[in-house]
Short mmCIF file of C-alpha atoms and ligand atoms in Angstrom, two decimals:
data_model
loop_
_atom_site.label_atom_id
_atom_site.label_comp_id
_atom_site.label_asym_id
_atom_site.label_seq_id
_atom_site.Cartn_x
_atom_site.Cartn_y
_atom_site.Cartn_z
CA MET A 1 -3.90 51.18 -35.99
CA LEU A 2 -2.41 51.15 -32.39
CA GLY A 3 -5.22 49.32 -31.06
CA SER A 4 -5.50 46.69 -33.43
CA VAL A 5 -1.65 45.59 -33.21
CA VAL A 6 -2.05 45.69 -29.47
CA HIS A 7 -5.03 43.43 -29.66
CA PHE A 8 -3.36 40.89 -32.05
CA GLY A 9 -0.18 41.35 -29.55
CA VAL A 10 -2.66 40.21 -26.85
CA GLN A 11 -4.30 37.16 -28.72
CA PHE A 12 -0.45 36.48 -29.75
CA ILE A 13 0.82 35.81 -25.99
CA GLN A 14 -2.47 34.23 -25.23
CA ARG A 15 -2.18 31.83 -28.08
CA LEU A 16 1.48 31.11 -26.89
CA ARG A 17 0.61 30.98 -23.30
CA THR A 18 -2.18 27.77 -24.43
CA TYR A 19 0.50 26.25 -26.65
CA PHE A 20 2.80 26.28 -23.45
CA THR A 21 0.51 24.82 -21.23
CA ASN A 22 -1.64 22.37 -23.44
CA GLY A 23 -4.44 24.41 -23.88
CA VAL A 24 -4.79 24.05 -19.71
CA THR A 25 -5.99 27.65 -18.02
CA VAL A 26 -7.11 28.59 -15.16
CA GLU A 27 -10.71 29.20 -16.25
CA GLY A 28 -10.95 26.01 -17.96
CA GLN A 29 -9.83 24.06 -15.01
CA LEU A 30 -12.23 25.83 -12.83
CA ALA A 31 -15.22 25.33 -15.58
CA LYS A 32 -14.89 21.66 -14.44
CA LEU A 33 -15.35 21.86 -11.53
CA THR A 34 -18.27 24.27 -11.19
CA LEU A 35 -21.76 22.54 -11.01
CA SER A 36 -24.63 23.52 -12.94
CA LYS A 37 -28.20 23.48 -11.70
CA ASP A 38 -28.89 20.77 -14.48
CA ASP A 39 -26.29 18.65 -12.89
CA LEU A 40 -27.64 19.20 -9.73
CA ILE A 41 -30.61 18.10 -11.01
CA LYS A 42 -29.11 14.66 -12.46
CA GLN A 43 -27.29 14.02 -9.47
CA MET A 44 -30.66 14.41 -7.26
CA LYS A 45 -32.13 11.79 -9.64
CA LEU A 46 -29.37 9.39 -8.99
CA ILE A 47 -29.36 9.91 -5.18
CA THR A 48 -33.31 9.34 -4.84
CA GLU A 49 -32.99 6.17 -7.14
CA ASP A 50 -29.79 5.29 -4.60
CA MET A 51 -31.92 6.21 -1.44
CA ASN A 52 -34.87 4.08 -3.21
CA ASN A 53 -33.35 1.19 -4.07
CA GLY A 54 -31.65 0.90 -0.37
CA LEU A 55 -34.77 0.65 1.52
CA ALA A 56 -35.84 -2.02 -1.19
CA ALA A 57 -37.37 -5.48 0.59
CA ASP A 58 -35.41 -7.63 -1.88
CA GLU A 59 -31.79 -7.83 -1.42
CA GLU A 60 -31.03 -7.67 -5.08
CA THR A 61 -32.49 -4.59 -5.52
CA ARG A 62 -30.67 -3.26 -2.28
CA LEU A 63 -27.05 -4.30 -3.72
CA LYS A 64 -27.79 -1.98 -6.90
CA SER A 65 -27.76 1.07 -4.45
CA SER A 66 -24.26 2.72 -2.93
CA ILE A 67 -26.19 4.14 0.08
CA ALA A 68 -26.94 1.76 2.95
CA MET A 69 -30.13 3.84 4.23
CA LEU A 70 -29.47 2.23 7.70
CA VAL A 71 -32.64 1.90 10.42
CA THR A 72 -31.73 3.26 13.13
CA TYR A 73 -34.73 2.47 15.53
CA VAL A 74 -35.16 5.52 16.82
CA ARG A 75 -38.81 6.47 15.97
CA ASN A 76 -39.32 9.82 17.54
CA THR A 77 -37.80 13.09 17.73
CA PRO A 78 -38.01 14.91 21.36
CA SER A 79 -41.42 16.28 22.35
CA GLY A 80 -40.08 18.85 24.17
CA LYS A 81 -41.39 17.15 27.69
CA GLU A 82 -38.87 14.65 28.31
CA SER A 83 -37.08 15.04 32.14
CA GLY A 84 -34.62 13.24 33.86
CA ASP A 85 -30.98 12.36 34.55
CA PHE A 86 -29.28 10.46 31.64
CA LEU A 87 -25.87 9.53 31.03
CA ALA A 88 -24.69 9.80 27.74
CA LEU A 89 -21.31 8.18 25.88
CA ASP A 90 -19.44 9.39 22.75
CA LEU A 91 -17.00 7.32 21.30
CA GLY A 92 -16.11 8.09 18.09
CA GLY A 93 -12.30 9.66 17.83
CA THR A 94 -9.23 10.06 19.35
CA ASN A 95 -11.02 11.14 22.57
CA PHE A 96 -13.99 9.39 24.38
CA ARG A 97 -16.41 11.45 26.61
CA VAL A 98 -18.84 10.95 29.48
CA LEU A 99 -21.54 12.65 29.94
CA LEU A 100 -24.41 13.55 32.59
CA ILE A 101 -26.98 15.13 31.45
CA SER A 102 -30.22 16.43 32.86
CA ILE A 103 -33.07 17.41 30.99
CA GLU A 104 -36.05 19.29 32.41
CA GLN A 105 -38.32 21.52 30.62
CA ASN A 106 -37.02 23.74 28.20
CA HIS A 107 -33.82 23.50 29.96
CA ILE A 108 -30.47 21.15 29.64
CA THR A 109 -27.69 20.84 31.67
CA MET A 110 -24.88 18.61 30.61
CA ASP A 111 -21.47 18.09 32.72
CA SER A 112 -19.17 15.94 30.98
CA LYS A 113 -15.35 14.77 31.08
CA VAL A 114 -13.50 13.79 28.38
CA MET A 115 -11.13 11.01 28.55
CA PRO A 116 -8.15 10.51 26.64
CA MET A 117 -8.10 7.15 24.03
CA SER A 118 -4.56 5.93 24.03
CA LYS A 119 -3.56 4.13 20.61
CA ASP A 120 -2.56 1.31 22.98
CA LEU A 121 -6.41 0.96 24.11
CA MET A 122 -7.61 1.68 20.35
CA THR A 123 -5.90 -1.02 19.25
CA SER A 124 -6.02 -3.28 22.12
CA ASP A 125 -8.78 -6.45 22.32
CA ALA A 126 -12.40 -6.10 23.01
CA VAL A 127 -12.30 -6.97 26.92
CA THR A 128 -9.19 -4.26 27.50
CA LEU A 129 -11.09 -1.54 25.25
CA PHE A 130 -14.73 -1.93 27.15
CA ASP A 131 -13.10 -2.56 30.65
CA TYR A 132 -11.54 1.05 30.11
CA ILE A 133 -14.51 2.25 28.93
CA ALA A 134 -16.97 0.95 32.06
CA GLU A 135 -13.98 2.23 34.14
CA CYS A 136 -14.10 5.57 32.91
CA ILE A 137 -17.84 5.64 33.27
CA CYS A 138 -17.98 4.11 37.01
CA ASN A 139 -15.50 6.31 38.01
CA PHE A 140 -17.43 9.50 36.36
CA VAL A 141 -20.80 8.38 38.32
CA LYS A 142 -19.18 8.06 41.61
CA GLU A 143 -17.58 11.49 41.26
CA LYS A 144 -20.47 13.10 39.95
CA ASN A 145 -22.55 11.17 43.50
CA VAL A 146 -25.10 9.86 41.18
CA GLN A 147 -24.02 6.09 41.62
CA ASP A 148 -27.18 5.56 43.70
CA LYS A 149 -29.61 6.12 40.72
CA VAL A 150 -30.43 3.90 38.01
CA LEU A 151 -29.30 6.15 35.05
CA PRO A 152 -30.52 5.43 31.67
CA LEU A 153 -27.64 5.54 29.09
CA GLY A 154 -27.41 6.87 25.49
CA PHE A 155 -24.65 5.27 23.54
CA THR A 156 -22.92 7.65 20.51
CA PHE A 157 -20.69 4.88 18.80
CA SER A 158 -19.79 6.95 15.62
CA PHE A 159 -18.57 3.77 13.47
CA PRO A 160 -20.59 2.04 10.88
CA VAL A 161 -22.67 -0.34 12.88
CA LYS A 162 -25.82 -2.61 11.55
CA MET A 163 -28.26 -1.76 13.90
CA LEU A 164 -30.49 -4.71 15.24
CA SER A 165 -32.98 -2.90 17.29
CA LEU A 166 -32.28 0.24 19.50
CA THR A 167 -30.57 -1.49 21.61
CA SER A 168 -28.09 -3.60 19.85
CA GLY A 169 -26.00 -3.10 16.70
CA VAL A 170 -22.67 -4.90 15.40
CA LEU A 171 -19.77 -3.22 14.38
CA VAL A 172 -19.33 -3.75 10.87
CA LYS A 173 -16.01 -2.46 10.39
CA TRP A 174 -13.56 -0.35 12.37
CA THR A 175 -12.62 3.20 11.06
CA LYS A 176 -10.48 6.26 12.30
CA GLY A 177 -7.67 3.59 13.91
CA PHE A 178 -9.54 1.65 16.13
CA THR A 179 -8.51 -1.60 15.56
CA ALA A 180 -9.13 -3.68 18.66
CA SER A 181 -9.63 -7.01 18.24
CA GLY A 182 -12.74 -9.06 18.91
CA VAL A 183 -15.24 -6.15 18.28
CA GLU A 184 -15.96 -6.38 14.74
CA ASN A 185 -18.97 -8.34 13.94
CA LYS A 186 -19.97 -8.25 17.61
CA ASP A 187 -22.85 -6.10 19.17
CA VAL A 188 -20.87 -3.28 20.88
CA VAL A 189 -23.95 -3.06 23.73
CA VAL A 190 -23.30 -6.57 24.52
CA LEU A 191 -19.95 -5.55 24.84
CA LEU A 192 -19.93 -2.80 27.16
CA LYS A 193 -22.92 -4.39 29.31
CA GLU A 194 -20.63 -7.40 30.20
CA ALA A 195 -17.79 -5.37 30.80
CA LEU A 196 -20.25 -3.02 33.41
CA LEU A 197 -21.13 -5.95 35.14
CA ARG A 198 -17.62 -7.20 35.12
CA LYS A 199 -17.33 -3.93 37.64
CA LYS A 200 -20.55 -4.59 39.47
CA GLU A 201 -22.43 -1.90 37.82
CA TYR A 202 -25.88 -2.82 37.75
CA MET A 203 -27.70 0.94 37.80
CA ILE A 204 -26.50 1.75 34.53
CA GLU A 205 -29.65 0.94 31.65
CA ILE A 206 -28.33 1.40 28.29
CA VAL A 207 -31.27 2.15 26.22
CA GLY A 208 -30.14 3.31 22.79
CA LEU A 209 -27.15 3.29 20.55
CA VAL A 210 -26.70 5.88 17.80
CA ASN A 211 -24.42 7.66 15.14
CA ASP A 212 -23.58 11.12 15.44
CA THR A 213 -25.97 11.73 12.47
CA THR A 214 -29.18 10.84 14.53
CA GLY A 215 -27.49 12.86 17.53
CA THR A 216 -27.56 15.76 15.75
CA LEU A 217 -30.88 15.63 14.39
CA MET A 218 -32.42 14.75 17.96
CA SER A 219 -30.17 17.53 19.94
CA CYS A 220 -32.03 20.38 17.37
CA ALA A 221 -35.37 18.52 16.91
CA TRP A 222 -35.64 19.11 20.93
CA GLU A 223 -35.63 22.87 20.06
CA ASP A 224 -37.20 23.07 16.95
CA GLN A 225 -40.31 20.29 15.88
CA GLU A 226 -39.48 21.19 11.99
CA VAL A 227 -36.24 19.31 12.27
CA THR A 228 -36.40 16.00 10.09
CA ILE A 229 -32.94 16.03 9.21
CA GLY A 230 -29.92 15.65 10.19
CA LEU A 231 -26.34 16.13 8.31
CA ILE A 232 -22.53 16.05 9.36
CA LEU A 233 -20.17 17.79 7.70
CA GLY A 234 -17.16 17.43 9.47
CA THR A 235 -14.19 14.69 8.90
CA GLY A 236 -16.80 13.13 6.88
CA THR A 237 -20.14 13.85 5.69
CA ASN A 238 -23.37 11.65 6.39
CA ALA A 239 -27.25 12.63 6.68
CA CYS A 240 -30.22 11.09 8.07
CA TYR A 241 -33.60 11.80 8.26
CA MET A 242 -37.20 10.73 9.21
CA GLU A 243 -38.84 8.41 7.02
CA ARG A 244 -42.52 7.09 6.85
CA LEU A 245 -42.52 3.35 7.46
CA GLU A 246 -44.78 2.50 4.32
CA ASN A 247 -41.29 4.21 2.65
CA VAL A 248 -38.85 1.60 4.31
CA ALA A 249 -40.00 -1.53 2.61
CA LYS A 250 -36.96 -3.61 4.30
CA TRP A 251 -38.71 -2.83 7.55
CA THR A 252 -39.42 -6.21 9.55
CA GLY A 253 -40.51 -4.71 12.35
CA LYS A 254 -44.45 -4.01 13.37
CA ILE A 255 -46.16 -1.13 11.70
CA ASP A 256 -47.32 0.68 14.84
CA GLU A 257 -47.38 4.02 15.77
CA PRO A 258 -45.77 6.05 14.88
CA LYS A 259 -45.54 4.84 12.10
CA GLN A 260 -41.55 6.44 11.20
CA VAL A 261 -38.14 5.81 12.00
CA ILE A 262 -34.78 7.51 11.38
CA ILE A 263 -32.64 6.11 8.59
CA ASN A 264 -29.34 6.53 8.62
CA THR A 265 -28.19 7.28 4.98
CA GLU A 266 -24.39 6.84 5.07
CA TRP A 267 -24.40 8.99 1.93
CA GLY A 268 -20.82 9.81 2.05
CA ALA A 269 -20.44 5.88 0.13
CA PHE A 270 -22.92 7.46 -2.54
CA GLY A 271 -21.22 7.16 -6.17
CA ASP A 272 -19.03 3.91 -4.99
CA ASN A 273 -21.25 2.07 -7.84
CA GLY A 274 -20.23 4.49 -10.36
CA SER A 275 -23.13 6.77 -10.93
CA LEU A 276 -21.18 9.81 -10.09
CA ASP A 277 -18.30 9.04 -12.36
CA TRP A 278 -19.45 11.49 -15.09
CA ILE A 279 -19.29 14.64 -12.28
CA ARG A 280 -15.66 13.25 -11.20
CA THR A 281 -12.32 15.11 -12.16
CA GLU A 282 -9.27 14.06 -12.36
CA TYR A 283 -8.65 15.75 -8.87
CA ASP A 284 -11.29 13.25 -7.34
CA ARG A 285 -9.29 10.43 -9.02
CA GLU A 286 -6.32 10.86 -7.48
CA VAL A 287 -7.79 11.78 -3.99
CA ASP A 288 -9.40 8.89 -4.32
CA ALA A 289 -6.33 6.52 -5.19
CA ASN A 290 -3.89 8.21 -2.60
CA SER A 291 -6.45 7.35 -0.17
CA LEU A 292 -6.60 4.50 2.46
CA ASN A 293 -9.96 3.08 1.19
CA PRO A 294 -9.82 3.65 -2.67
CA GLY A 295 -13.05 2.91 -4.26
CA ASN A 296 -15.16 3.74 -1.27
CA GLN A 297 -17.13 7.16 0.09
CA ILE A 298 -16.76 8.48 -3.68
CA PHE A 299 -19.06 11.33 -2.65
CA GLU A 300 -17.98 12.19 1.10
CA LYS A 301 -14.33 12.34 -0.67
CA MET A 302 -15.87 15.45 -2.99
CA ILE A 303 -17.30 17.36 0.20
CA SER A 304 -15.69 16.56 3.48
CA GLY A 305 -13.11 17.92 5.60
CA MET A 306 -10.96 15.43 5.71
CA TYR A 307 -10.45 15.91 1.73
CA LEU A 308 -11.43 19.22 0.82
CA GLY A 309 -8.11 21.00 1.36
CA GLU A 310 -6.35 17.95 -0.88
CA ILE A 311 -7.98 18.65 -3.57
CA VAL A 312 -7.45 22.26 -3.23
CA ARG A 313 -4.27 21.34 -3.39
CA LEU A 314 -3.95 18.99 -6.36
CA VAL A 315 -5.71 21.62 -8.27
CA CYS A 316 -2.94 24.29 -7.35
CA VAL A 317 -0.35 21.63 -8.28
CA HIS A 318 -1.47 21.26 -11.54
CA LEU A 319 -1.89 24.84 -12.13
CA ILE A 320 1.82 25.40 -10.77
CA SER A 321 2.99 23.05 -13.31
CA LYS A 322 1.49 24.54 -16.23
CA GLY A 323 2.86 28.03 -15.15
CA LEU A 324 -0.52 29.46 -14.15
CA LEU A 325 -0.05 30.09 -10.10
CA PHE A 326 2.74 31.21 -8.25
CA GLY A 327 4.92 31.78 -11.06
CA GLY A 328 5.44 27.94 -11.56
CA LEU A 329 7.40 27.73 -8.35
CA CYS A 330 5.82 24.30 -6.50
CA THR A 331 7.51 24.28 -3.06
CA GLU A 332 8.09 21.65 -1.15
CA LYS A 333 5.47 22.12 0.88
CA ILE A 334 2.81 22.43 -1.28
CA ALA A 335 4.26 19.67 -3.21
CA LYS A 336 3.70 17.07 -0.33
CA ARG A 337 0.22 15.17 0.18
CA GLU A 338 -2.30 16.25 2.60
CA ASN A 339 -0.43 19.51 3.72
CA PHE A 340 -2.85 21.92 2.31
CA LEU A 341 -5.30 21.74 5.67
CA THR A 342 -8.87 22.33 4.57
CA LYS A 343 -8.66 25.16 7.72
CA TYR A 344 -6.65 27.02 5.19
CA VAL A 345 -9.48 26.73 2.41
CA SER A 346 -11.34 28.71 5.46
CA ASP A 347 -8.66 31.17 5.59
CA ILE A 348 -8.65 32.19 2.04
CA GLU A 349 -12.35 31.80 1.95
CA SER A 350 -12.20 34.82 4.91
CA GLY A 351 -10.86 37.05 2.28
CA GLN A 352 -8.89 38.66 5.57
CA PRO A 353 -5.17 39.59 4.20
CA GLU A 354 -3.46 38.50 7.27
CA ARG A 355 -4.94 34.78 6.94
CA ILE A 356 -4.28 34.59 3.27
CA ASN A 357 -0.26 35.58 4.15
CA LYS A 358 -0.07 33.16 6.94
CA VAL A 359 -1.69 30.29 4.85
CA LEU A 360 1.07 31.55 1.71
CA GLN A 361 4.11 31.69 4.29
CA GLU A 362 2.82 28.18 5.81
CA LEU A 363 2.67 26.84 2.15
CA GLY A 364 6.62 28.42 1.46
CA TYR A 365 5.68 31.16 -0.49
CA ASP A 366 7.21 34.30 0.87
CA GLU A 367 7.22 36.67 -2.09
CA GLN A 368 3.34 37.32 -2.40
CA LYS A 369 1.81 38.63 -5.58
CA ALA A 370 -1.99 39.99 -5.99
CA GLU A 371 -2.80 37.99 -9.22
CA ASP A 372 -1.63 34.67 -7.41
CA VAL A 373 -3.78 35.69 -4.24
CA ASP A 374 -6.75 36.30 -6.66
CA ARG A 375 -6.11 32.56 -8.13
CA LEU A 376 -5.85 30.90 -5.01
CA LYS A 377 -9.10 32.73 -3.68
CA GLN A 378 -10.39 31.42 -7.00
CA ILE A 379 -9.79 28.11 -6.59
CA CYS A 380 -10.97 27.99 -2.84
CA HIS A 381 -14.25 29.59 -3.71
CA VAL A 382 -15.01 26.95 -6.91
CA MET A 383 -14.14 23.84 -4.39
CA SER A 384 -16.09 25.24 -1.62
CA GLU A 385 -19.26 26.06 -3.18
CA ARG A 386 -19.12 22.62 -5.53
CA ALA A 387 -18.69 20.83 -1.88
CA ALA A 388 -21.90 22.76 -0.53
CA ARG A 389 -23.57 22.36 -3.31
CA LEU A 390 -22.87 18.78 -3.78
CA ALA A 391 -24.23 18.42 -0.29
CA SER A 392 -27.16 20.55 -1.07
CA ALA A 393 -28.32 18.44 -3.98
CA GLY A 394 -28.27 15.46 -1.47
CA LEU A 395 -30.35 17.19 0.94
CA ALA A 396 -33.01 18.75 -1.57
CA ALA A 397 -33.83 15.20 -2.81
CA ILE A 398 -34.28 14.05 0.61
CA VAL A 399 -36.57 16.86 1.11
CA LYS A 400 -38.34 16.52 -2.08
CA LYS A 401 -38.29 12.66 -1.01
CA ILE A 402 -40.55 13.35 2.29
CA GLY A 403 -42.49 15.98 0.38
CA ARG A 404 -41.97 18.86 3.04
CA SER A 405 -42.00 22.48 1.85
CA CYS A 406 -40.98 23.61 5.04
CA CYS A 407 -38.38 22.08 7.26
CA THR A 408 -34.99 22.66 9.43
CA ILE A 409 -31.70 20.50 8.63
CA ALA A 410 -29.94 19.99 12.04
CA VAL A 411 -25.87 20.28 10.94
CA ASP A 412 -22.65 19.77 12.81
CA GLY A 413 -19.12 19.36 12.10
CA SER A 414 -16.49 21.71 11.93
CA LEU A 415 -16.17 22.02 7.98
CA PHE A 416 -19.78 23.48 8.62
CA LYS A 417 -18.92 25.40 11.80
CA LYS A 418 -15.98 26.75 11.14
CA HIS A 419 -16.29 27.81 7.12
CA PRO A 420 -17.02 31.28 6.65
CA LYS A 421 -19.16 30.79 3.39
CA PHE A 422 -20.39 26.84 3.66
CA LYS A 423 -23.54 27.80 4.96
CA THR A 424 -24.07 30.98 2.73
CA TYR A 425 -23.39 28.71 -0.37
CA MET A 426 -25.44 25.97 0.90
CA GLU A 427 -28.55 28.05 1.40
CA SER A 428 -28.51 29.49 -2.21
CA THR A 429 -28.27 26.12 -3.30
CA LEU A 430 -31.20 24.82 -1.64
CA SER A 431 -33.04 27.90 -2.80
CA GLU A 432 -32.13 27.22 -6.48
CA LEU A 433 -33.30 23.53 -5.80
CA LEU A 434 -36.47 24.46 -3.70
CA PRO A 435 -37.68 27.61 -5.05
CA GLY A 436 -40.57 28.31 -2.82
CA ASN A 437 -39.35 25.92 0.32
CA THR A 438 -38.94 27.27 3.24
CA ILE A 439 -35.35 25.43 4.45
CA LYS A 440 -33.53 26.26 7.10
CA LEU A 441 -29.94 25.00 8.52
CA MET A 442 -29.71 24.90 12.39
CA LEU A 443 -26.31 24.68 13.63
CA SER A 444 -26.44 21.60 16.45
CA GLU A 445 -24.72 22.03 19.24
CA ASP A 446 -22.74 19.05 20.66
CA GLY A 447 -25.21 16.46 18.87
CA SER A 448 -23.60 13.57 19.77
CA GLY A 449 -23.44 14.19 23.18
CA LYS A 450 -27.05 16.01 24.11
CA GLY A 451 -28.44 13.80 21.02
CA ALA A 452 -27.48 10.77 22.67
CA ALA A 453 -29.01 11.80 26.00
CA LEU A 454 -32.29 13.04 23.92
CA VAL A 455 -32.04 9.38 22.41
CA ALA A 456 -32.13 7.57 25.78
CA ALA A 457 -34.89 10.08 27.14
CA VAL A 458 -37.24 9.26 24.19
CA ALA A 459 -36.52 5.87 24.35
CA SER A 460 -36.95 5.45 28.28
CA GLN A 461 -40.33 7.27 27.98
CA GLN A 462 -41.64 4.96 25.21
CA GLN A 463 -40.74 2.00 27.66
CA THR A 464 -43.44 3.29 30.34
P1 ADP B 1 -15.64 14.95 13.52
O1 ADP B 1 -15.73 14.45 12.05
O2 ADP B 1 -14.40 13.94 13.38
O3 ADP B 1 -15.98 14.63 14.28
P2 ADP B 1 -15.05 17.77 13.49
O4 ADP B 1 -16.52 17.73 12.85
O5 ADP B 1 -14.05 18.43 14.13
O6 ADP B 1 -14.88 15.89 13.78
O7 ADP B 1 -14.46 17.79 11.55
C1 ADP B 1 -13.22 17.76 11.45
C2 ADP B 1 -12.68 18.32 10.10
O8 ADP B 1 -12.99 19.56 10.09
C3 ADP B 1 -11.09 18.16 9.76
O9 ADP B 1 -11.10 17.03 8.57
C4 ADP B 1 -11.33 19.24 9.32
O10 ADP B 1 -10.09 19.26 8.13
C5 ADP B 1 -12.23 20.44 9.42
N1 ADP B 1 -11.87 21.53 9.78
C6 ADP B 1 -11.24 21.82 10.95
N2 ADP B 1 -11.02 22.99 11.08
C7 ADP B 1 -11.38 23.57 9.77
C8 ADP B 1 -11.84 25.00 9.61
N3 ADP B 1 -11.14 25.99 10.18
N4 ADP B 1 -12.35 25.05 8.41
C9 ADP B 1 -12.74 24.26 7.60
N5 ADP B 1 -13.02 22.70 7.76
C10 ADP B 1 -11.80 22.66 8.84
MG1 MG B 2 -18.18 14.78 15.29
#
């Protein structure tokens, strides 16, 4: 009797709560954000379609694809037999670096210098920007006392570039706060060469232009011949892989040995043609609507470091508004856009009480209830796992496409490096989607520096 009264009471309170929350429950919201194996299989099919269309010979088919599938002209991974001294240049954010890299068998030594990249330079013009870069290179070369040697240089330029050959590529569009005039639609290698000539620097030979994804693949491939895919999980997300030329219908060069080339998928844009709409939620739409580039980089916005914290914040704010989290208290801090850093997601996922408390305090919650901490953990878990599963389904599609049952994926980027569980989520998703395959995730150490030097090494060996 007492049992049924209690049961009735509990049911009544639950119904009342559901009434006031318009049917929203924590479990219900999180269920919408949880991807089943079938969802991922559907996603694999869609991204495979886009990859194939992106490689097509005819433009009409290519335009159906949301991903560019850019040909990099990098044809070989390192054999491990490369040797020599190389320069590398890494430009793609607030700092840029010049590196001197000595490759000997089984051993790479690197010496690098980080140079500041001021807002003034970022927003200047082509001559000012590239003269500064050239000057930094010349000073560095003198400092290291290698000015009298002919040095091949690999240039990592992590902006969208349409490659014309391994040593020429046109900047499609500046991103990440760069606006220097006279660079868009220009060949950035020509701009750098001209600047080096203005400095009367004749000993540096630019032998390769790459992006960070290709650099990552190359740097890991030097250590492990099984590496055939490169992945970035940092501010953004992107992947590249070694493809057989016979599958690259849009390849216009000779079909010569080695009959392969690295394809830079630019998969962050997957879904820009609406193909992910069935899986996107109100939170994804809001992140996109508030972004600097609405309608673009849809896949990236569901995964990468620049957005993951913000999605978690939006879920929290929604649940708070329904009285389902923090007793309905929305602090000024959590209410503000981009205030939930992706680093916080890592802190919460770490499970360490001190780190969790610190995050809650930073968000203005001094009083902490176990129930709220549990819910926050659940939210961060579900969102991180969704991101990891989406990226893994993309990788599984690539693995299937290249027909490998055993391969290593080189990964770079702070989201992968610093999130305590991202790698585990990815590993379990990969074995769920590719049972029986042996897929390893390998952390890349400085892909954009070492990788550029290795591209230079492979390219200069190809020339001889
Ligand atoms: P980039 O991609 O620009 O080369 P990073 O690989 O360092 O740079 O990635 C930067 C991104 O990593 C930022 O968007 C940031 O949100 C995210 N990030 C930084 N620290 C952490 C962390 N501790 N856990 C998860 N993500 C992080
Ligand atoms: Mg990076």
